Tab-separated table of C-alpha atoms in Angstrom:
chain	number	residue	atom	x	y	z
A	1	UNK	CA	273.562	22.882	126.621
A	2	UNK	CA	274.710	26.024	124.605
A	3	UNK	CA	270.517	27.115	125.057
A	4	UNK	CA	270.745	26.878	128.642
A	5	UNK	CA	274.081	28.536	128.715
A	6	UNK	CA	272.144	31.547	126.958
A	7	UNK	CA	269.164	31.635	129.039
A	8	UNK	CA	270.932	31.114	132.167
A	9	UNK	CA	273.213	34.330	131.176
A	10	UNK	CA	269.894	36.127	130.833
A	11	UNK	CA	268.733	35.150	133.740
A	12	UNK	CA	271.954	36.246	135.961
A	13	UNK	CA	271.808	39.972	134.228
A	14	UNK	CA	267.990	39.965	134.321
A	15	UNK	CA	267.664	40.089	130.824
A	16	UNK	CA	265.638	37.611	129.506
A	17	UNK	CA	262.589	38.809	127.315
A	18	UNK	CA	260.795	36.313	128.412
A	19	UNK	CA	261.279	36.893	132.604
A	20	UNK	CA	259.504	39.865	134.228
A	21	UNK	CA	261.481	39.509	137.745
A	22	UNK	CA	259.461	42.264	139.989
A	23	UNK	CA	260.682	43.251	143.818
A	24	UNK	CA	259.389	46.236	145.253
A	25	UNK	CA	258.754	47.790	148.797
A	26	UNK	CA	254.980	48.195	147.140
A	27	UNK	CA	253.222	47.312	143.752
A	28	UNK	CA	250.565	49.986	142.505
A	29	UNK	CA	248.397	49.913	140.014
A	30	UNK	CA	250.569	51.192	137.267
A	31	UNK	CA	252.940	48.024	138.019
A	32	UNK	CA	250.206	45.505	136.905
A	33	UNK	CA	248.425	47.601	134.618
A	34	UNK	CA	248.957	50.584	133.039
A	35	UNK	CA	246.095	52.968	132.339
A	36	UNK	CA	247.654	55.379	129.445
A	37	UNK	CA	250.555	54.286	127.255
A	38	UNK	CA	253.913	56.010	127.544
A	39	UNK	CA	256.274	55.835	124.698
A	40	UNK	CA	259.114	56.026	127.206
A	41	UNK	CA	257.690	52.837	129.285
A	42	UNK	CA	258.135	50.809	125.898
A	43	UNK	CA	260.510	48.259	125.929
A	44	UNK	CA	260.654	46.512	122.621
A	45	UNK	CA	261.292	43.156	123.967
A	46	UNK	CA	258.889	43.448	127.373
A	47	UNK	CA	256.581	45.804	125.536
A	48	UNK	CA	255.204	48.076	128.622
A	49	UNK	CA	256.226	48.183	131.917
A	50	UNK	CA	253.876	46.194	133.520
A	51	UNK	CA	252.497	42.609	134.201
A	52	UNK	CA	249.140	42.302	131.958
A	53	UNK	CA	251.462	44.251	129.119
A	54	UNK	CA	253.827	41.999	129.775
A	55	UNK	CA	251.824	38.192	129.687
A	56	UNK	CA	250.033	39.784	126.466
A	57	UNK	CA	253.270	39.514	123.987
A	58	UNK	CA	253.856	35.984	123.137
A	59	UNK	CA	257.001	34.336	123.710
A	60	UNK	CA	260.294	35.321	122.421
A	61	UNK	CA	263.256	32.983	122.679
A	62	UNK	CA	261.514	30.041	125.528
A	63	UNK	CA	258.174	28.310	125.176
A	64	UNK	CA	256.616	30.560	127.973
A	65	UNK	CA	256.303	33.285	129.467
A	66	UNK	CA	256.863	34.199	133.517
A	67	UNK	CA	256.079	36.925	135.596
A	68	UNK	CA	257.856	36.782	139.281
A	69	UNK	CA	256.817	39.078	141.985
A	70	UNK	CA	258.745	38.852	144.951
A	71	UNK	CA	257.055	39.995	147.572
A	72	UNK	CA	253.926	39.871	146.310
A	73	UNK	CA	251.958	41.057	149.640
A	74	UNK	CA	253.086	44.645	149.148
A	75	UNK	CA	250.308	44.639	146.844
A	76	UNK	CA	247.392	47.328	147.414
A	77	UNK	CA	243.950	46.462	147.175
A	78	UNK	CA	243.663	48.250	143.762
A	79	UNK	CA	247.071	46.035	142.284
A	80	UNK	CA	245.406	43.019	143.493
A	81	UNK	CA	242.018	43.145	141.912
A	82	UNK	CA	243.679	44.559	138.792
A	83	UNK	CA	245.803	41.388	138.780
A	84	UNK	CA	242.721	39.638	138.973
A	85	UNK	CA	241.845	38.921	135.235
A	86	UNK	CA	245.159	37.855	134.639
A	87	UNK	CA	244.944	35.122	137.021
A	88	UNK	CA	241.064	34.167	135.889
A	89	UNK	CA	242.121	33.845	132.164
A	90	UNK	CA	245.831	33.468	131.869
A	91	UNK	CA	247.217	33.206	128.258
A	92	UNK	CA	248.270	29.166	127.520
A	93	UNK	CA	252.006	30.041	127.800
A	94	UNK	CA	252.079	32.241	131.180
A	95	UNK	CA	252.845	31.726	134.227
A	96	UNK	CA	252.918	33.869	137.354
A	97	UNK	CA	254.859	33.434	140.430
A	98	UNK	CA	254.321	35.387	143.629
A	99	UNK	CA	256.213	35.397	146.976
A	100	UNK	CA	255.299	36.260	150.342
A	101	UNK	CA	256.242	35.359	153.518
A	102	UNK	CA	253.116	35.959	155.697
A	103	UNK	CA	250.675	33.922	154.921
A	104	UNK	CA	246.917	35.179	154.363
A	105	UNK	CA	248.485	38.861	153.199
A	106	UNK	CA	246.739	38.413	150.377
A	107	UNK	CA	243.064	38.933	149.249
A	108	UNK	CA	241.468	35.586	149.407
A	109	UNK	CA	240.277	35.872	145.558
A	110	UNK	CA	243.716	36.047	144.903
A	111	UNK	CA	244.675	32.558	146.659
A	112	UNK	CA	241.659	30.814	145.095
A	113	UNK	CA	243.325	31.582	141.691
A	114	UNK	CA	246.104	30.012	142.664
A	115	UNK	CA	248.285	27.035	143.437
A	116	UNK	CA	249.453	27.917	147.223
A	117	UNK	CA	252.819	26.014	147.899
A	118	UNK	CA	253.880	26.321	151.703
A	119	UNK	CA	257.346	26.770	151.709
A	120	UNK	CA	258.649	25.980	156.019
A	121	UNK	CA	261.475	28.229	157.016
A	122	UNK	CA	264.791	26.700	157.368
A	123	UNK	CA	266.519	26.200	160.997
A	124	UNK	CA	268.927	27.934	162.276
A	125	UNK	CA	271.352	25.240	162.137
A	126	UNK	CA	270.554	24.703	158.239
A	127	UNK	CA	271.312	28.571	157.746
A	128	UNK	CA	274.700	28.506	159.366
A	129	UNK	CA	275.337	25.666	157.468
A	130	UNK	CA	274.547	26.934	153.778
A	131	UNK	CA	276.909	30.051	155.101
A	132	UNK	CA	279.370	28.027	155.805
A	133	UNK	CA	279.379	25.971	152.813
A	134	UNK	CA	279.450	29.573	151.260
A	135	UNK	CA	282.391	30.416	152.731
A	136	UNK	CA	280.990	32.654	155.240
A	137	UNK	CA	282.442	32.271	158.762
A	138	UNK	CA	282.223	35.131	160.397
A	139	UNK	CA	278.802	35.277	160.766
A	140	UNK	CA	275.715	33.329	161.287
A	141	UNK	CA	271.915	33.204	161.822
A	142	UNK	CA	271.941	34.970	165.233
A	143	UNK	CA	273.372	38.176	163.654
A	144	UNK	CA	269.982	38.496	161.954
A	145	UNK	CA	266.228	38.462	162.159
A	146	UNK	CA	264.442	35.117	162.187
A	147	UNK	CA	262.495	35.936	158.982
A	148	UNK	CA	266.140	36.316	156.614
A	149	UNK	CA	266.679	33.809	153.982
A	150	UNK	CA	270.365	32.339	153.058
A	151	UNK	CA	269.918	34.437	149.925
A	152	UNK	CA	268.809	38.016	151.927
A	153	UNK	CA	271.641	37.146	154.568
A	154	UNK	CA	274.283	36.834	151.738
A	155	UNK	CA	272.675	39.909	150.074
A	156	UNK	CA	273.321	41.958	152.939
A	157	UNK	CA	276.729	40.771	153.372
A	158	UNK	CA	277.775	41.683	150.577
A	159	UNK	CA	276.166	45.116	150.237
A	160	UNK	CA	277.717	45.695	153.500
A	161	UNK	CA	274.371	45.657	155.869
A	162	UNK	CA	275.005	42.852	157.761
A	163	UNK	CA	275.004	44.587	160.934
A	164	UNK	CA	271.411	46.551	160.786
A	165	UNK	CA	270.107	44.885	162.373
A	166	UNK	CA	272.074	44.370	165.325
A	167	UNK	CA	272.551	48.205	164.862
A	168	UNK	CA	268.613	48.501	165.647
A	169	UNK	CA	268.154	46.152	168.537
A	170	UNK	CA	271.089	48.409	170.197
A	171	UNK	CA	269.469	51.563	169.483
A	172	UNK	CA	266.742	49.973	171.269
A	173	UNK	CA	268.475	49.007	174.319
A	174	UNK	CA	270.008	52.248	174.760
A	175	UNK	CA	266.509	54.099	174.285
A	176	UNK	CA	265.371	51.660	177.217
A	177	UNK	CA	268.281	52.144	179.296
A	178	UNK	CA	267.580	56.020	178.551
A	179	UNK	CA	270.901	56.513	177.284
A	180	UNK	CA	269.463	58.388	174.145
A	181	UNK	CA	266.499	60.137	174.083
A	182	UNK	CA	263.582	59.560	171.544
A	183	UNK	CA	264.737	61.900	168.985
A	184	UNK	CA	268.012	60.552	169.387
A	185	UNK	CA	266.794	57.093	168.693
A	186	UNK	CA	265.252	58.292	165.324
A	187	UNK	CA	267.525	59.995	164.331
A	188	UNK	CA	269.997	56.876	165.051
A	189	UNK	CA	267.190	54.550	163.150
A	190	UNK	CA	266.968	56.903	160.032
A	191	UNK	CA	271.120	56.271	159.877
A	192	UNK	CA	270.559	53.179	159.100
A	193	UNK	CA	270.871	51.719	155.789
A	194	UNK	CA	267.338	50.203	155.540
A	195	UNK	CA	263.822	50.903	153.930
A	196	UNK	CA	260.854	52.048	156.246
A	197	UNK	CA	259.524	48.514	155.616
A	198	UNK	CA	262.453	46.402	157.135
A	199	UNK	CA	262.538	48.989	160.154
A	200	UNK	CA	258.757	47.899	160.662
A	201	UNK	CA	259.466	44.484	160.348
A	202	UNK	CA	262.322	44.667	162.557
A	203	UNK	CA	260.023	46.263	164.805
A	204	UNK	CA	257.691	43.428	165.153
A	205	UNK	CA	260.880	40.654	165.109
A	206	UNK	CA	262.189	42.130	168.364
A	207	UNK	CA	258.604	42.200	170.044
A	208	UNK	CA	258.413	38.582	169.207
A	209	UNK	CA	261.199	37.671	171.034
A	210	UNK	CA	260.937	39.292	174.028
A	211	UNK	CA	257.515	38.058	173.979
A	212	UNK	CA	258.108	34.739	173.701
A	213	UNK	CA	261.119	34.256	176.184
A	214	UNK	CA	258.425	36.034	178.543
A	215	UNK	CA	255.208	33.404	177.633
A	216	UNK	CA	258.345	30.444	177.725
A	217	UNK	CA	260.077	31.604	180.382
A	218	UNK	CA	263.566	31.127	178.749
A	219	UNK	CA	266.511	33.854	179.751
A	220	UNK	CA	267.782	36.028	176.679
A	221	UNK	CA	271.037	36.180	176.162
A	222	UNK	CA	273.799	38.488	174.578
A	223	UNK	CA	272.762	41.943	173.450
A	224	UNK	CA	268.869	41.216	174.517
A	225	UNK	CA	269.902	40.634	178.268
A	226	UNK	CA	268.769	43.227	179.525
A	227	UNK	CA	264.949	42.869	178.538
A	228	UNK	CA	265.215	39.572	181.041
A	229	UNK	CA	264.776	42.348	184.234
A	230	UNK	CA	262.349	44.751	181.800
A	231	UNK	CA	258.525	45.254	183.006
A	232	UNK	CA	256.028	44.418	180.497
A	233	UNK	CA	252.457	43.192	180.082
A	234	UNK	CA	252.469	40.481	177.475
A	235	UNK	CA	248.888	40.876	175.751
A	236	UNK	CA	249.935	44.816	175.834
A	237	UNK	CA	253.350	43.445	173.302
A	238	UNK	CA	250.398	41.463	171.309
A	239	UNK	CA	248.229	44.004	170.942
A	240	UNK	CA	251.480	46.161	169.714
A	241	UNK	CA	252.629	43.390	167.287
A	242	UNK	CA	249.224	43.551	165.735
A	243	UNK	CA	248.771	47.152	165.188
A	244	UNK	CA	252.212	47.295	163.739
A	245	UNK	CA	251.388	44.729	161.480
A	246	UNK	CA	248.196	46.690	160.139
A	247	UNK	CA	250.176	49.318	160.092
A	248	UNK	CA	252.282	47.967	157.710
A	249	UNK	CA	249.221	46.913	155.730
A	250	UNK	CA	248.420	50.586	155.554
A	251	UNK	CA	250.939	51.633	154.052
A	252	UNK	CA	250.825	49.277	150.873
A	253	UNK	CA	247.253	51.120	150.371
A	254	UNK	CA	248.982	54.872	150.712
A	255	UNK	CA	250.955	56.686	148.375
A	256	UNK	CA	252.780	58.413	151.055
A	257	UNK	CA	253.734	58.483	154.594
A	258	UNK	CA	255.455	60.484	157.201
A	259	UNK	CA	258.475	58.183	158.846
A	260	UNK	CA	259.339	60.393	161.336
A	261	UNK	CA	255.439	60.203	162.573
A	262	UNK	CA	255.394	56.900	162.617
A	263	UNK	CA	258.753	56.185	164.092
A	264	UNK	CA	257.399	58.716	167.006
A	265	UNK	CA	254.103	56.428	167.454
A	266	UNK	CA	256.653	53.355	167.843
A	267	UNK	CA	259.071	54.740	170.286
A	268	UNK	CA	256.587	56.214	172.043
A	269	UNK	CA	254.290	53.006	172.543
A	270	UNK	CA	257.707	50.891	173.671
A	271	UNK	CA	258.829	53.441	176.448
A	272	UNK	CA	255.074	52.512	177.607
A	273	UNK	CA	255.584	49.362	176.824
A	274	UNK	CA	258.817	47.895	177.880
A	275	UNK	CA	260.074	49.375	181.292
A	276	UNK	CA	263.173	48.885	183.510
């Protein structure tokens, strides 16, 4: 019991030789593998920096070793293939673990290396009830995008961002009630306390809805109202949602990007887009 006491201390500092706990808005190369070695990425417990450093050092204090990459479909094409070998010919006491929560994001050699494990999202009434049994009352599910966990949703609680995202669905009403201009709007959107990645995904959450209430023909309610009177051509939102989302792709195979550009190219496609 002591053991587990120890490991499970580890653990909550994220200090355990033996765990390699990775979450990043986007995995390069040097992540996985490193091409020159740099006496300052040495860690004399995890060795180098990276995953394949990493899985090479055998165990220190548990019978294996883990490498856990949450969000694993940030991953460029170059990460991925690098991870590759790894995954062919893994050393007898590794394991990997990677997360995603879009399915297929990954190169298919990839899956085929792996044991896929479908993991369903929880309802909203589940969600409101793990807050609750949490102690969290003042807030619930509907506060936040369909794709947050109980364990994001806490997270932003308590680092204080657990209105963004109502924050950003406002910013788009106003912008549609031309209240604020476009500049306005991004300038409003940069405020926020997100990375360009959640924005994106927000992005595509609120297109979703709107789009289905449309293709259901169910009234929106509360602060997304006023998109029950909006004009809008439903394959148009599809086609959006789809270029978003390979936009998004994109930018896991670029080093760098221009926000402001691409938060132009957004507001500019939903003023032609969505119309009062």
């Amino acid at each position: 019991e002591s053991l587990n006491n120890d490991h499970q201390n580890l653990f909550d500092k994220n200090n355990h030789p033996d765990l390699y706990l990775l979450d990043k808005d986007k995995y390069l190369l040097k992540d996985i593998r490193r091409q020159k070695k740099d006496s300052k990425n040495w860690d004399e417990e995890k060795g180098f920096n990276d995953v394949v450093a990493f899985l090479t050092l055998t165990p220190s204090t548990s019978k294996n070793k883990v490498v856990c990459m949450i969000n694993a479909d940030t991953m460029n094409n170059i990460a991925q293939n690098a991870l590759l070998k790894s995954l062919e010919e893994p050393a007898p006491f590794s394991y990997i673990i990677m997360t995603t929560s879009r399915s297929k994001a990954l190169n298919q050699t990839i899956y085929s290396r792996c044991q896929v494990i479908n993991i369903p999202f929880l309802s909203s009434n589940k969600v409101n009830d793990w807050l609750q049994d949490n102690g969290i009352n003042d807030f619930s599910s509907i506060d936040f995008p369909s794709f947050a966990t109980p364990f994001s949703i806490l997270d932003d609680i308590q680092s204080d961002r657990q209105n963004c995202y109502k924050e950003f669905i406002s910013i788009l009403v106003d912008f549609i009630s031309q209240k604020i201009d476009q500049n306005q709007a991004i300038k409003l959107l940069n405020d926020i306390d997100i990375n360009f990645i959640s924005k994106i995904n927000y992005f595509v959450e609120f297109y979703k809805i709107i789009l289905k209430a449309r293709i259901t023909e169910e009234e929106l309610s509360g602060t997304y109202k006023i998109f029950n009177s909006t004009k809008f051509n439903k394959l148009k939102i599809s086609n959006l949602i789809n270029d978003i989302n390979d936009l998004r792709d994109d930018l896991y195979d670029v080093t760098s990007i221009n926000e402001t550009h691409v938060l132009n190219y957004f507001f500019s496609e939903l003023k032609l887009s969505v119309r009062q």
